[in-house]
PDB file of C-alpha atoms in Angstrom:
ATOM      1  CA  LYS A1111       7.558 -51.085  40.614  1.00 68.00           C
ATOM      2  CA  ALA A1112       6.989 -48.131  38.371  1.00 81.00           C
ATOM      3  CA  GLY A1113       9.673 -45.490  38.486  1.00 93.00           C
ATOM      4  CA  VAL A1114       9.376 -41.785  39.036  1.00 96.00           C
ATOM      5  CA  THR A1115       7.199 -40.134  36.425  1.00 97.00           C
ATOM      6  CA  GLN A1116       7.220 -36.500  35.431  1.00 97.00           C
ATOM      7  CA  THR A1117       4.776 -34.611  33.263  1.00 97.00           C
ATOM      8  CA  PRO A1118       4.975 -32.974  30.894  1.00 97.00           C
ATOM      9  CA  ARG A1119       8.271 -34.051  29.392  1.00 96.00           C
ATOM     10  CA  TYR A1120       8.661 -30.909  27.307  1.00 97.00           C
ATOM     11  CA  LEU A1121       7.243 -27.453  27.699  1.00 96.00           C
ATOM     12  CA  ILE A1122       7.617 -24.183  25.847  1.00 97.00           C
ATOM     13  CA  LYS A1123       6.494 -20.988  27.512  1.00 97.00           C
ATOM     14  CA  THR A1124       7.033 -17.287  27.029  1.00 97.00           C
ATOM     15  CA  ARG A1125       8.447 -14.790  29.481  1.00 97.00           C
ATOM     16  CA  GLY A1126       6.009 -13.698  32.141  1.00 97.00           C
ATOM     17  CA  GLN A1127       3.910 -16.833  32.004  1.00 97.00           C
ATOM     18  CA  GLN A1128       3.694 -19.359  34.776  1.00 97.00           C
ATOM     19  CA  VAL A1129       4.162 -23.106  34.639  1.00 98.00           C
ATOM     20  CA  THR A1130       3.302 -26.135  36.762  1.00 98.00           C
ATOM     21  CA  LEU A1131       5.284 -29.346  36.614  1.00 98.00           C
ATOM     22  CA  SER A1132       4.149 -32.620  38.097  1.00 98.00           C
ATOM     23  CA  CYS A1133       5.989 -35.524  39.672  1.00 98.00           C
ATOM     24  CA  SER A1134       4.713 -38.895  40.814  1.00 97.00           C
ATOM     25  CA  PRO A1135       7.167 -40.702  43.093  1.00 97.00           C
ATOM     26  CA  ILE A1136       7.832 -44.399  43.320  1.00 96.00           C
ATOM     27  CA  SER A1137       5.047 -46.124  45.209  1.00 95.00           C
ATOM     28  CA  GLY A1138       5.781 -46.048  48.930  1.00 93.00           C
ATOM     29  CA  HIS A1139       8.243 -43.174  48.687  1.00 94.00           C
ATOM     30  CA  ARG A1140       7.276 -40.177  50.773  1.00 93.00           C
ATOM     31  CA  SER A1141      10.051 -37.726  50.036  1.00 92.00           C
ATOM     32  CA  VAL A1142      10.175 -35.763  46.806  1.00 95.00           C
ATOM     33  CA  SER A1143      12.965 -33.390  45.851  1.00 94.00           C
ATOM     34  CA  TRP A1144      13.219 -31.050  42.906  1.00 96.00           C
ATOM     35  CA  TYR A1145      16.357 -29.986  41.061  1.00 95.00           C
ATOM     36  CA  GLN A1146      17.108 -27.555  38.279  1.00 96.00           C
ATOM     37  CA  GLN A1147      19.792 -28.545  35.806  1.00 96.00           C
ATOM     38  CA  THR A1148      21.378 -26.041  33.448  1.00 93.00           C
ATOM     39  CA  PRO A1149      24.634 -26.208  31.476  1.00 87.00           C
ATOM     40  CA  GLY A1150      26.066 -23.267  33.396  1.00 82.00           C
ATOM     41  CA  GLN A1151      24.979 -24.048  36.958  1.00 84.00           C
ATOM     42  CA  GLY A1152      24.786 -27.823  36.944  1.00 87.00           C
ATOM     43  CA  LEU A1153      22.353 -29.570  39.262  1.00 92.00           C
ATOM     44  CA  GLN A1154      20.900 -27.230  41.817  1.00 92.00           C
ATOM     45  CA  PHE A1155      18.588 -28.212  44.636  1.00 91.00           C
ATOM     46  CA  LEU A1156      15.224 -26.443  44.658  1.00 94.00           C
ATOM     47  CA  PHE A1157      13.281 -27.969  47.522  1.00 91.00           C
ATOM     48  CA  GLU A1158      12.270 -31.156  49.262  1.00 91.00           C
ATOM     49  CA  TYR A1159       8.850 -32.252  50.440  1.00 93.00           C
ATOM     50  CA  PHE A1160       7.944 -34.911  52.917  1.00 91.00           C
ATOM     51  CA  SER A1161       4.439 -35.695  54.166  1.00 90.00           C
ATOM     52  CA  GLU A1162       3.062 -32.603  52.432  1.00 93.00           C
ATOM     53  CA  THR A1163       5.553 -30.318  54.194  1.00 92.00           C
ATOM     54  CA  GLN A1164       8.489 -28.492  52.698  1.00 91.00           C
ATOM     55  CA  ARG A1165      11.505 -29.596  54.708  1.00 87.00           C
ATOM     56  CA  ASN A1166      14.355 -28.025  52.859  1.00 85.00           C
ATOM     57  CA  LYS A1167      14.777 -25.247  50.342  1.00 88.00           C
ATOM     58  CA  GLY A1168      17.599 -24.209  48.054  1.00 88.00           C
ATOM     59  CA  ASN A1169      18.610 -20.694  47.057  1.00 89.00           C
ATOM     60  CA  PHE A1170      15.962 -19.860  44.533  1.00 94.00           C
ATOM     61  CA  PRO A1171      13.653 -16.843  44.386  1.00 95.00           C
ATOM     62  CA  GLY A1172      10.102 -17.005  45.652  1.00 95.00           C
ATOM     63  CA  ARG A1173       8.856 -17.410  42.082  1.00 97.00           C
ATOM     64  CA  PHE A1174       9.690 -21.075  42.552  1.00 97.00           C
ATOM     65  CA  SER A1175       7.255 -22.898  44.759  1.00 96.00           C
ATOM     66  CA  GLY A1176       5.987 -26.378  45.263  1.00 97.00           C
ATOM     67  CA  ARG A1177       3.619 -28.582  47.127  1.00 97.00           C
ATOM     68  CA  GLN A1178       3.031 -32.182  47.906  1.00 97.00           C
ATOM     69  CA  PHE A1179      -0.247 -34.001  48.097  1.00 97.00           C
ATOM     70  CA  SER A1180      -1.392 -36.696  50.497  1.00 95.00           C
ATOM     71  CA  ASN A1181      -0.538 -39.380  47.942  1.00 94.00           C
ATOM     72  CA  SER A1182       3.047 -38.007  47.826  1.00 95.00           C
ATOM     73  CA  ARG A1183       2.661 -36.641  44.328  1.00 97.00           C
ATOM     74  CA  SER A1184       4.297 -33.268  44.001  1.00 98.00           C
ATOM     75  CA  GLU A1185       4.000 -30.207  41.839  1.00 98.00           C
ATOM     76  CA  MET A1186       6.326 -27.316  41.362  1.00 98.00           C
ATOM     77  CA  ASN A1187       5.279 -23.967  40.058  1.00 98.00           C
ATOM     78  CA  VAL A1188       7.321 -21.197  38.526  1.00 97.00           C
ATOM     79  CA  SER A1189       5.612 -17.844  38.157  1.00 95.00           C
ATOM     80  CA  THR A1190       6.630 -14.896  35.997  1.00 96.00           C
ATOM     81  CA  LEU A1191       8.972 -16.957  33.895  1.00 97.00           C
ATOM     82  CA  GLU A1192      12.330 -15.547  32.871  1.00 97.00           C
ATOM     83  CA  LEU A1193      14.615 -16.650  30.054  1.00 96.00           C
ATOM     84  CA  GLY A1194      17.053 -17.976  32.641  1.00 95.00           C
ATOM     85  CA  ASP A1195      14.458 -20.450  33.887  1.00 97.00           C
ATOM     86  CA  SER A1196      15.001 -22.556  30.786  1.00 97.00           C
ATOM     87  CA  ALA A1197      16.343 -25.811  32.161  1.00 97.00           C
ATOM     88  CA  LEU A1198      15.785 -29.475  32.781  1.00 96.00           C
ATOM     89  CA  TYR A1199      13.749 -29.882  35.952  1.00 97.00           C
ATOM     90  CA  LEU A1200      14.342 -33.160  37.685  1.00 96.00           C
ATOM     91  CA  CYS A1201      12.265 -34.748  40.373  1.00 96.00           C
ATOM     92  CA  ALA A1202      13.663 -37.383  42.716  1.00 95.00           C
ATOM     93  CA  SER A1203      11.887 -39.594  45.193  1.00 94.00           C
ATOM     94  CA  SER A1204      13.200 -41.448  48.216  1.00 92.00           C
ATOM     95  CA  LEU A1205      11.665 -43.519  50.981  1.00 91.00           C
ATOM     96  CA  THR A1206      11.910 -40.990  53.759  1.00 83.00           C
ATOM     97  CA  SER A1207      14.965 -38.797  53.611  1.00 71.00           C
ATOM     98  CA  GLY A1208      18.501 -38.349  54.798  1.00 58.00           C
ATOM     99  CA  ARG A1209      19.871 -41.828  54.472  1.00 69.00           C
ATOM    100  CA  ASP A1210      17.883 -42.970  51.478  1.00 84.00           C
ATOM    101  CA  THR A1211      18.837 -43.124  47.859  1.00 89.00           C
ATOM    102  CA  GLN A1212      17.089 -40.707  45.549  1.00 92.00           C
ATOM    103  CA  TYR A1213      15.647 -42.100  42.348  1.00 94.00           C
ATOM    104  CA  PHE A1214      15.163 -39.647  39.546  1.00 95.00           C
ATOM    105  CA  GLY A1215      12.496 -39.156  36.953  1.00 95.00           C
ATOM    106  CA  PRO A1216      13.186 -38.395  33.282  1.00 94.00           C
ATOM    107  CA  GLY A1217      12.793 -34.676  33.831  1.00 95.00           C
ATOM    108  CA  THR A1218      10.777 -31.891  32.262  1.00 97.00           C
ATOM    109  CA  ARG A1219      12.591 -29.792  29.685  1.00 96.00           C
ATOM    110  CA  LEU A1220      11.328 -26.219  30.018  1.00 98.00           C
ATOM    111  CA  THR A1221      12.129 -23.669  27.348  1.00 97.00           C
ATOM    112  CA  VAL A1222      11.258 -20.040  27.968  1.00 97.00           C
ATOM    113  CA  LEU A1223      11.101 -17.826  24.889  1.00 96.00           C
TER     114      LEU A1223
ATOM    115  CA  ALA B1258      29.234 -26.259  54.129  1.00 70.00           C
ATOM    116  CA  GLN B1259      29.339 -29.404  52.107  1.00 82.00           C
ATOM    117  CA  LYS B1260      31.002 -29.461  48.723  1.00 92.00           C
ATOM    118  CA  VAL B1261      31.661 -31.992  45.980  1.00 96.00           C
ATOM    119  CA  THR B1262      34.422 -31.483  43.443  1.00 97.00           C
ATOM    120  CA  GLN B1263      34.721 -33.358  40.201  1.00 97.00           C
ATOM    121  CA  ALA B1264      37.779 -31.786  38.687  1.00 95.00           C
ATOM    122  CA  GLN B1265      37.568 -33.686  35.410  1.00 97.00           C
ATOM    123  CA  THR B1266      35.101 -31.906  33.174  1.00 95.00           C
ATOM    124  CA  GLU B1267      35.451 -34.201  30.177  1.00 97.00           C
ATOM    125  CA  ILE B1268      37.310 -37.428  29.549  1.00 97.00           C
ATOM    126  CA  SER B1269      37.710 -39.307  26.295  1.00 97.00           C
ATOM    127  CA  VAL B1270      38.915 -42.879  26.173  1.00 97.00           C
ATOM    128  CA  VAL B1271      39.083 -45.538  23.525  1.00 97.00           C
ATOM    129  CA  GLU B1272      36.824 -48.513  23.984  1.00 97.00           C
ATOM    130  CA  LYS B1273      38.239 -51.226  26.277  1.00 97.00           C
ATOM    131  CA  GLU B1274      40.436 -48.777  28.139  1.00 97.00           C
ATOM    132  CA  ASP B1275      40.010 -48.385  31.897  1.00 98.00           C
ATOM    133  CA  VAL B1276      38.987 -44.974  33.185  1.00 98.00           C
ATOM    134  CA  THR B1277      38.767 -43.457  36.656  1.00 98.00           C
ATOM    135  CA  LEU B1278      36.456 -40.599  37.536  1.00 98.00           C
ATOM    136  CA  ASP B1279      37.541 -38.566  40.525  1.00 98.00           C
ATOM    137  CA  CYS B1280      35.353 -37.212  43.293  1.00 98.00           C
ATOM    138  CA  VAL B1281      36.528 -35.210  46.279  1.00 98.00           C
ATOM    139  CA  TYR B1282      34.116 -34.053  48.950  1.00 97.00           C
ATOM    140  CA  GLU B1283      34.014 -31.759  51.951  1.00 95.00           C
ATOM    141  CA  THR B1284      31.737 -32.126  54.943  1.00 91.00           C
ATOM    142  CA  ARG B1285      31.824 -31.441  58.660  1.00 88.00           C
ATOM    143  CA  ASP B1286      29.464 -34.265  59.470  1.00 86.00           C
ATOM    144  CA  THR B1287      30.666 -37.651  60.640  1.00 87.00           C
ATOM    145  CA  THR B1288      27.603 -39.332  59.184  1.00 86.00           C
ATOM    146  CA  TYR B1289      27.108 -38.826  55.500  1.00 90.00           C
ATOM    147  CA  TYR B1290      26.373 -40.697  52.312  1.00 91.00           C
ATOM    148  CA  LEU B1291      28.050 -40.659  48.951  1.00 93.00           C
ATOM    149  CA  PHE B1292      26.463 -41.495  45.637  1.00 94.00           C
ATOM    150  CA  TRP B1293      27.304 -41.887  42.003  1.00 97.00           C
ATOM    151  CA  TYR B1294      24.754 -41.308  39.272  1.00 96.00           C
ATOM    152  CA  LYS B1295      24.960 -41.737  35.519  1.00 97.00           C
ATOM    153  CA  GLN B1296      23.152 -39.370  33.162  1.00 95.00           C
ATOM    154  CA  PRO B1297      22.958 -40.680  29.609  1.00 93.00           C
ATOM    155  CA  PRO B1298      21.915 -38.360  26.766  1.00 89.00           C
ATOM    156  CA  SER B1299      18.256 -39.145  27.484  1.00 86.00           C
ATOM    157  CA  GLY B1300      18.589 -37.008  30.625  1.00 87.00           C
ATOM    158  CA  GLU B1301      17.421 -39.298  33.406  1.00 89.00           C
ATOM    159  CA  LEU B1302      19.861 -39.739  36.285  1.00 93.00           C
ATOM    160  CA  VAL B1303      20.468 -43.406  36.958  1.00 94.00           C
ATOM    161  CA  PHE B1304      21.544 -44.452  40.438  1.00 94.00           C
ATOM    162  CA  LEU B1305      24.779 -46.457  40.524  1.00 96.00           C
ATOM    163  CA  ILE B1306      25.929 -46.715  44.121  1.00 94.00           C
ATOM    164  CA  ARG B1307      25.391 -45.435  47.649  1.00 92.00           C
ATOM    165  CA  ARG B1308      28.030 -45.598  50.351  1.00 92.00           C
ATOM    166  CA  ASN B1309      27.805 -44.495  53.968  1.00 89.00           C
ATOM    167  CA  SER B1310      30.642 -42.813  55.784  1.00 91.00           C
ATOM    168  CA  PHE B1311      31.261 -45.755  58.081  1.00 90.00           C
ATOM    169  CA  ASP B1312      31.846 -48.252  55.330  1.00 87.00           C
ATOM    170  CA  GLU B1313      35.179 -47.788  53.626  1.00 86.00           C
ATOM    171  CA  GLN B1314      35.150 -51.104  51.858  1.00 85.00           C
ATOM    172  CA  ASN B1315      35.705 -50.836  48.160  1.00 87.00           C
ATOM    173  CA  GLU B1316      32.953 -52.171  45.990  1.00 88.00           C
ATOM    174  CA  ILE B1317      32.927 -53.913  42.650  1.00 89.00           C
ATOM    175  CA  SER B1318      29.911 -54.421  40.451  1.00 90.00           C
ATOM    176  CA  GLY B1319      30.747 -55.972  37.130  1.00 94.00           C
ATOM    177  CA  ARG B1320      32.988 -53.549  35.254  1.00 95.00           C
ATOM    178  CA  TYR B1321      32.350 -50.820  37.824  1.00 96.00           C
ATOM    179  CA  SER B1322      34.343 -50.338  41.004  1.00 95.00           C
ATOM    180  CA  TRP B1323      34.461 -47.653  43.652  1.00 95.00           C
ATOM    181  CA  ASN B1324      37.277 -46.625  45.937  1.00 95.00           C
ATOM    182  CA  PHE B1325      36.248 -44.747  49.083  1.00 95.00           C
ATOM    183  CA  GLN B1326      39.036 -43.175  51.143  1.00 94.00           C
ATOM    184  CA  LYS B1327      38.050 -41.036  54.103  1.00 93.00           C
ATOM    185  CA  SER B1328      41.655 -40.027  54.701  1.00 93.00           C
ATOM    186  CA  THR B1329      41.646 -38.131  51.404  1.00 95.00           C
ATOM    187  CA  SER B1330      37.889 -37.423  51.285  1.00 96.00           C
ATOM    188  CA  SER B1331      37.645 -39.137  47.949  1.00 97.00           C
ATOM    189  CA  PHE B1332      35.172 -41.493  46.365  1.00 97.00           C
ATOM    190  CA  ASN B1333      36.526 -42.438  42.971  1.00 97.00           C
ATOM    191  CA  PHE B1334      34.781 -44.480  40.321  1.00 97.00           C
ATOM    192  CA  THR B1335      36.564 -46.789  37.885  1.00 97.00           C
ATOM    193  CA  ILE B1336      35.134 -48.352  34.757  1.00 97.00           C
ATOM    194  CA  THR B1337      37.135 -51.302  33.529  1.00 97.00           C
ATOM    195  CA  ALA B1338      37.176 -52.202  29.846  1.00 97.00           C
ATOM    196  CA  SER B1339      34.996 -49.235  28.923  1.00 97.00           C
ATOM    197  CA  GLN B1340      32.246 -49.594  26.342  1.00 97.00           C
ATOM    198  CA  VAL B1341      30.484 -47.094  24.109  1.00 96.00           C
ATOM    199  CA  VAL B1342      27.347 -47.475  26.255  1.00 96.00           C
ATOM    200  CA  ASP B1343      29.304 -46.017  29.165  1.00 97.00           C
ATOM    201  CA  SER B1344      29.321 -42.640  27.408  1.00 97.00           C
ATOM    202  CA  ALA B1345      27.399 -40.310  29.699  1.00 97.00           C
ATOM    203  CA  VAL B1346      27.796 -37.631  32.310  1.00 97.00           C
ATOM    204  CA  TYR B1347      28.620 -39.028  35.740  1.00 97.00           C
ATOM    205  CA  PHE B1348      27.748 -37.197  38.920  1.00 97.00           C
ATOM    206  CA  CYS B1349      29.092 -37.700  42.392  1.00 97.00           C
ATOM    207  CA  ALA B1350      26.828 -36.536  45.227  1.00 94.00           C
ATOM    208  CA  LEU B1351      27.070 -36.060  48.979  1.00 93.00           C
ATOM    209  CA  SER B1352      24.174 -36.309  51.383  1.00 89.00           C
ATOM    210  CA  GLU B1353      24.378 -35.106  54.924  1.00 81.00           C
ATOM    211  CA  ALA B1354      21.812 -36.793  57.120  1.00 66.00           C
ATOM    212  CA  SER B1355      21.654 -34.154  59.814  1.00 62.00           C
ATOM    213  CA  GLY B1356      18.458 -34.156  61.805  1.00 60.00           C
ATOM    214  CA  GLY B1357      16.809 -36.482  59.363  1.00 59.00           C
ATOM    215  CA  TYR B1358      16.689 -33.808  56.702  1.00 68.00           C
ATOM    216  CA  GLN B1359      18.313 -34.544  53.431  1.00 71.00           C
ATOM    217  CA  LYS B1360      20.741 -32.047  52.058  1.00 78.00           C
ATOM    218  CA  VAL B1361      22.219 -33.365  48.847  1.00 86.00           C
ATOM    219  CA  THR B1362      24.993 -31.640  46.964  1.00 90.00           C
ATOM    220  CA  PHE B1363      26.002 -32.751  43.491  1.00 93.00           C
ATOM    221  CA  GLY B1364      29.330 -32.289  41.811  1.00 95.00           C
ATOM    222  CA  THR B1365      29.464 -30.585  38.441  1.00 95.00           C
ATOM    223  CA  GLY B1366      29.732 -33.895  36.628  1.00 96.00           C
ATOM    224  CA  THR B1367      32.306 -35.560  34.406  1.00 97.00           C
ATOM    225  CA  LYS B1368      31.387 -36.152  30.790  1.00 97.00           C
ATOM    226  CA  LEU B1369      32.808 -39.448  29.627  1.00 98.00           C
ATOM    227  CA  GLN B1370      33.102 -40.184  25.942  1.00 97.00           C
ATOM    228  CA  VAL B1371      34.060 -43.690  24.931  1.00 97.00           C
ATOM    229  CA  ILE B1372      35.293 -43.818  21.383  1.00 97.00           C
ATOM    230  CA  PRO B1373      34.775 -47.051  19.443  1.00 95.00           C
TER     231      PRO B1373
END
């Protein structure tokens, strides 16, 4: 089975721009979670989607949003980028949720200049 | 609120030494899951183990072993005869399965450097 894929792998944007990141989960997995990883804050949970519905959300401003499509693929969007948004964004997929192991993609490295 | 503490920020060992990575967690739930992930320099988190709160049996997988003790809320990870390829950041994580919704909290990670 193919693993979790994330595109693009690297991205450079300037302040004020917006960005969309994409994640394709493992085939058959219906839950997709997003995390932000920075050296200062570690791994922080952004949100989780299941069956096209957001089920859980971390403590991030409304500039961070996401969605999930009927094929379980997910996108996250960050609007009005700030320098502090520079991070590795990781996507994880799991079968359903709760009890299942999350499998992570390689991440998207976002740099905001 | 759930919390995961990995007190060891960085550890350096010489190849072939054994090393133990500590993980202490806090949760009010009786049903929960604990995980260990490895993050090599490439960035991708690699799943190592999952343990549910009702299974306190220790587990061994090759050079890796895990010691789960509910009495001390710890889930420690030992690498025996460490190798340079073990150099990575290791994360412990806690998942509460309340209401079917997944709430996963990661520790801050322990960076392991294995020196040849």
